[in-house]
Coordinates of C-alpha atoms in Angstrom, one line a residue:
M4 CA 10.3 18.3 10.6
P5 CA 10.4 20.0 14.0
Q6 CA 7.3 19.6 16.3
T7 CA 6.3 23.3 16.0
S8 CA 6.5 23.2 12.2
R9 CA 4.1 20.2 12.2
A10 CA 1.8 21.9 14.6
D11 CA 1.8 25.0 12.5
A12 CA 1.1 23.0 9.4
R13 CA -1.8 21.2 11.0
K14 CA -3.2 24.5 12.3
N15 CA -2.9 26.1 8.8
R16 CA -4.6 23.0 7.2
D17 CA -7.4 23.2 9.8
L18 CA -7.8 27.0 9.1
L19 CA -7.9 26.4 5.4
L20 CA -10.6 23.7 5.7
A21 CA -12.7 25.9 7.9
A22 CA -12.4 28.8 5.5
A23 CA -13.1 26.5 2.6
R24 CA -16.3 25.2 4.2
E25 CA -17.5 28.8 4.6
A26 CA -16.5 29.9 1.1
V27 CA -17.9 26.9 -0.6
A28 CA -21.1 27.1 1.3
E29 CA -21.5 30.7 0.2
H30 CA -20.2 30.5 -3.4
G31 CA -20.3 26.8 -4.4
T32 CA -17.5 24.5 -5.5
D33 CA -16.0 27.3 -7.7
A34 CA -15.3 29.5 -4.7
S35 CA -12.1 31.6 -5.1
L36 CA -9.0 29.8 -3.8
R37 CA -7.5 33.3 -3.0
D38 CA -10.6 34.1 -0.9
I39 CA -10.2 30.9 1.0
A40 CA -6.5 31.6 1.7
R41 CA -7.4 35.2 2.8
R42 CA -10.2 33.9 5.1
A43 CA -7.8 31.5 6.6
G44 CA -5.2 34.2 7.2
V45 CA -2.6 32.5 5.1
G46 CA -1.0 33.1 1.7
I47 CA -2.1 31.3 -1.5
G48 CA 1.2 29.4 -1.5
T49 CA 0.3 27.9 1.9
L50 CA -3.1 26.8 0.4
Y51 CA -1.4 25.2 -2.6
R52 CA 1.2 23.4 -0.3
H53 CA -1.7 21.7 1.5
F54 CA -4.0 21.4 -1.4
P55 CA -2.3 21.4 -4.8
T56 CA -5.6 21.5 -6.7
R57 CA -9.2 22.5 -6.2
E58 CA -10.1 18.8 -6.3
T59 CA -7.8 17.9 -3.5
L60 CA -9.3 20.7 -1.4
L61 CA -12.8 19.5 -2.2
E62 CA -11.8 15.9 -1.4
A63 CA -10.6 17.0 2.0
L64 CA -13.9 18.8 2.6
L65 CA -16.0 16.0 1.3
N66 CA -14.1 12.9 2.5
A67 CA -16.2 12.7 5.7
N68 CA -19.4 12.9 3.7
F69 CA -18.3 10.2 1.3
D70 CA -17.1 8.0 4.2
A71 CA -20.5 8.5 5.8
L72 CA -22.3 7.5 2.6
R73 CA -20.2 4.4 2.2
A74 CA -20.8 3.4 5.9
R75 CA -24.5 4.1 5.4
A76 CA -24.6 1.8 2.4
D77 CA -22.9 -0.9 4.4
S78 CA -25.5 -0.6 7.2
L79 CA -28.3 -0.7 4.7
L80 CA -27.1 -4.0 3.2
T81 CA -29.0 -5.9 5.9
A82 CA -32.2 -3.9 5.7
P83 CA -35.2 -6.2 5.2
A84 CA -36.5 -4.3 2.1
P85 CA -33.7 -3.9 -0.4
G86 CA -35.6 -1.4 -2.7
D87 CA -36.4 0.8 0.3
A88 CA -32.7 0.6 1.4
L89 CA -31.6 1.7 -2.0
M90 CA -34.1 4.6 -2.0
T91 CA -33.0 5.7 1.4
W92 CA -29.3 5.7 0.3
L93 CA -30.0 7.5 -2.9
G94 CA -32.0 10.1 -1.0
E95 CA -29.0 10.7 1.3
L96 CA -26.7 10.9 -1.7
A97 CA -29.0 13.5 -3.3
A98 CA -29.2 15.5 0.0
G99 CA -25.4 15.3 0.5
S100 CA -24.9 16.5 -3.1
A101 CA -27.0 19.6 -2.3
T102 CA -24.6 20.6 0.5
Y103 CA -22.6 22.8 -1.9
Q104 CA -23.7 24.5 -5.1
G105 CA -22.0 22.8 -8.0
L106 CA -21.2 19.6 -6.1
P107 CA -23.3 17.3 -8.3
E108 CA -21.3 18.4 -11.3
S109 CA -18.0 18.0 -9.4
I110 CA -18.9 14.5 -8.4
M111 CA -19.9 13.5 -12.0
N112 CA -16.7 15.0 -13.3
A113 CA -14.6 13.2 -10.7
L114 CA -16.2 9.8 -11.5
A115 CA -15.3 10.3 -15.1
D116 CA -11.7 11.5 -14.5
E117 CA -9.4 9.0 -12.9
G118 CA -6.8 11.7 -12.5
S119 CA -9.1 13.8 -10.3
G120 CA -8.3 14.2 -6.6
L121 CA -12.0 13.3 -5.9
H122 CA -12.1 10.2 -8.1
A123 CA -11.0 7.6 -5.5
S124 CA -13.5 8.8 -2.9
C125 CA -16.3 9.0 -5.4
A126 CA -15.5 5.6 -6.9
Q127 CA -15.6 4.0 -3.5
M128 CA -19.0 5.6 -2.9
R129 CA -20.2 4.3 -6.3
V130 CA -19.1 0.7 -5.3
A131 CA -21.0 0.9 -2.1
G132 CA -24.1 2.1 -3.9
G133 CA -23.6 -0.7 -6.4
W134 CA -24.0 -3.3 -3.6
L135 CA -27.3 -1.8 -2.6
L136 CA -28.5 -1.7 -6.3
E137 CA -27.4 -5.3 -6.9
R138 CA -29.3 -6.4 -3.8
A139 CA -32.4 -4.5 -4.8
Q140 CA -32.2 -6.0 -8.3
Q141 CA -31.9 -9.5 -6.9
A142 CA -35.0 -8.9 -4.8
G143 CA -36.9 -7.8 -7.9
S144 CA -37.3 -4.2 -6.7
V145 CA -35.3 -2.5 -9.4
R146 CA -35.0 -3.2 -13.1
P147 CA -32.1 -5.5 -13.9
D148 CA -30.9 -3.5 -16.9
V149 CA -29.7 -0.4 -15.0
T150 CA -26.1 0.1 -13.7
V151 CA -25.0 1.9 -10.6
S152 CA -23.3 4.5 -12.7
E153 CA -26.6 5.3 -14.4
V154 CA -28.5 5.5 -11.1
I155 CA -25.9 7.8 -9.6
A156 CA -25.9 10.0 -12.7
L157 CA -29.7 10.1 -12.4
V158 CA -29.7 11.1 -8.8
L159 CA -26.9 13.7 -9.3
G160 CA -28.8 15.1 -12.2
L161 CA -31.9 15.4 -10.0
A162 CA -29.9 17.1 -7.3
W163 CA -28.4 19.5 -9.9
A164 CA -31.9 20.3 -11.2
A165 CA -33.2 20.9 -7.7
E166 CA -30.3 23.2 -6.7
R167 CA -31.2 25.4 -9.7
S168 CA -34.9 25.4 -9.2
V169 CA -37.2 27.9 -7.5
E170 CA -39.5 25.1 -6.6
P171 CA -40.1 24.0 -3.0
S172 CA -37.1 22.6 -1.1
D173 CA -38.5 19.1 -1.3
L174 CA -38.2 19.0 -5.1
A175 CA -35.1 16.7 -5.0
A176 CA -37.1 14.2 -2.9
R177 CA -40.1 14.3 -5.1
L178 CA -38.0 13.9 -8.3
L179 CA -36.2 11.0 -6.7
S180 CA -39.5 9.3 -5.8
T181 CA -40.6 9.7 -9.4
A182 CA -37.3 8.3 -10.7
M183 CA -37.5 5.3 -8.4
Y184 CA -40.9 4.6 -9.8
G185 CA -39.3 4.5 -13.2
L186 CA -36.5 2.2 -11.9
A187 CA -39.0 -0.3 -10.4
D188 CA -38.9 -3.8 -12.0
R189 CA -42.2 -4.2 -13.8
G190 CA -41.2 -7.1 -16.0
P191 CA -39.6 -7.0 -19.5
V192 CA -38.4 -3.6 -20.6
M193 CA -39.6 -2.4 -24.0

């Protein structure tokens, strides 16, 4: 491929991602792909050449967020209070899930669908969260009978509820605090 073609392709990809950020911020993860192409000043065919599915476009938008969450989980693995480290990470997951309307549902769907373009990124994020959960369970901070999939589903459900609520903007944090109280290890589970 000639140098100018590659430069044009990179430019179009960057334009599409910038337009997608705007459109998804305004309309959520179901934003019109035609609108994204129009905003970028390219045809719909160009959008599909770069991003064959909505999921691949979302993955490109969210990859940096997921990478940051994975890195954050790694950095929290050495925190002195494993339960607090897990709570911090889950709070950041909830906040990140609120970036775009519909994102919590998209993440849950991607985790369940190995064919999804978002699956690999979401699965890696789940693994990183699993390390934090396991450490908190070993420290006795979190019940031993919960899985990382259950905890992530809980947090994404809370983020989903908060995004649809007319309650104060700190609702997600308050719901997460309540959920963490329920996850605390208080001895045998009934």
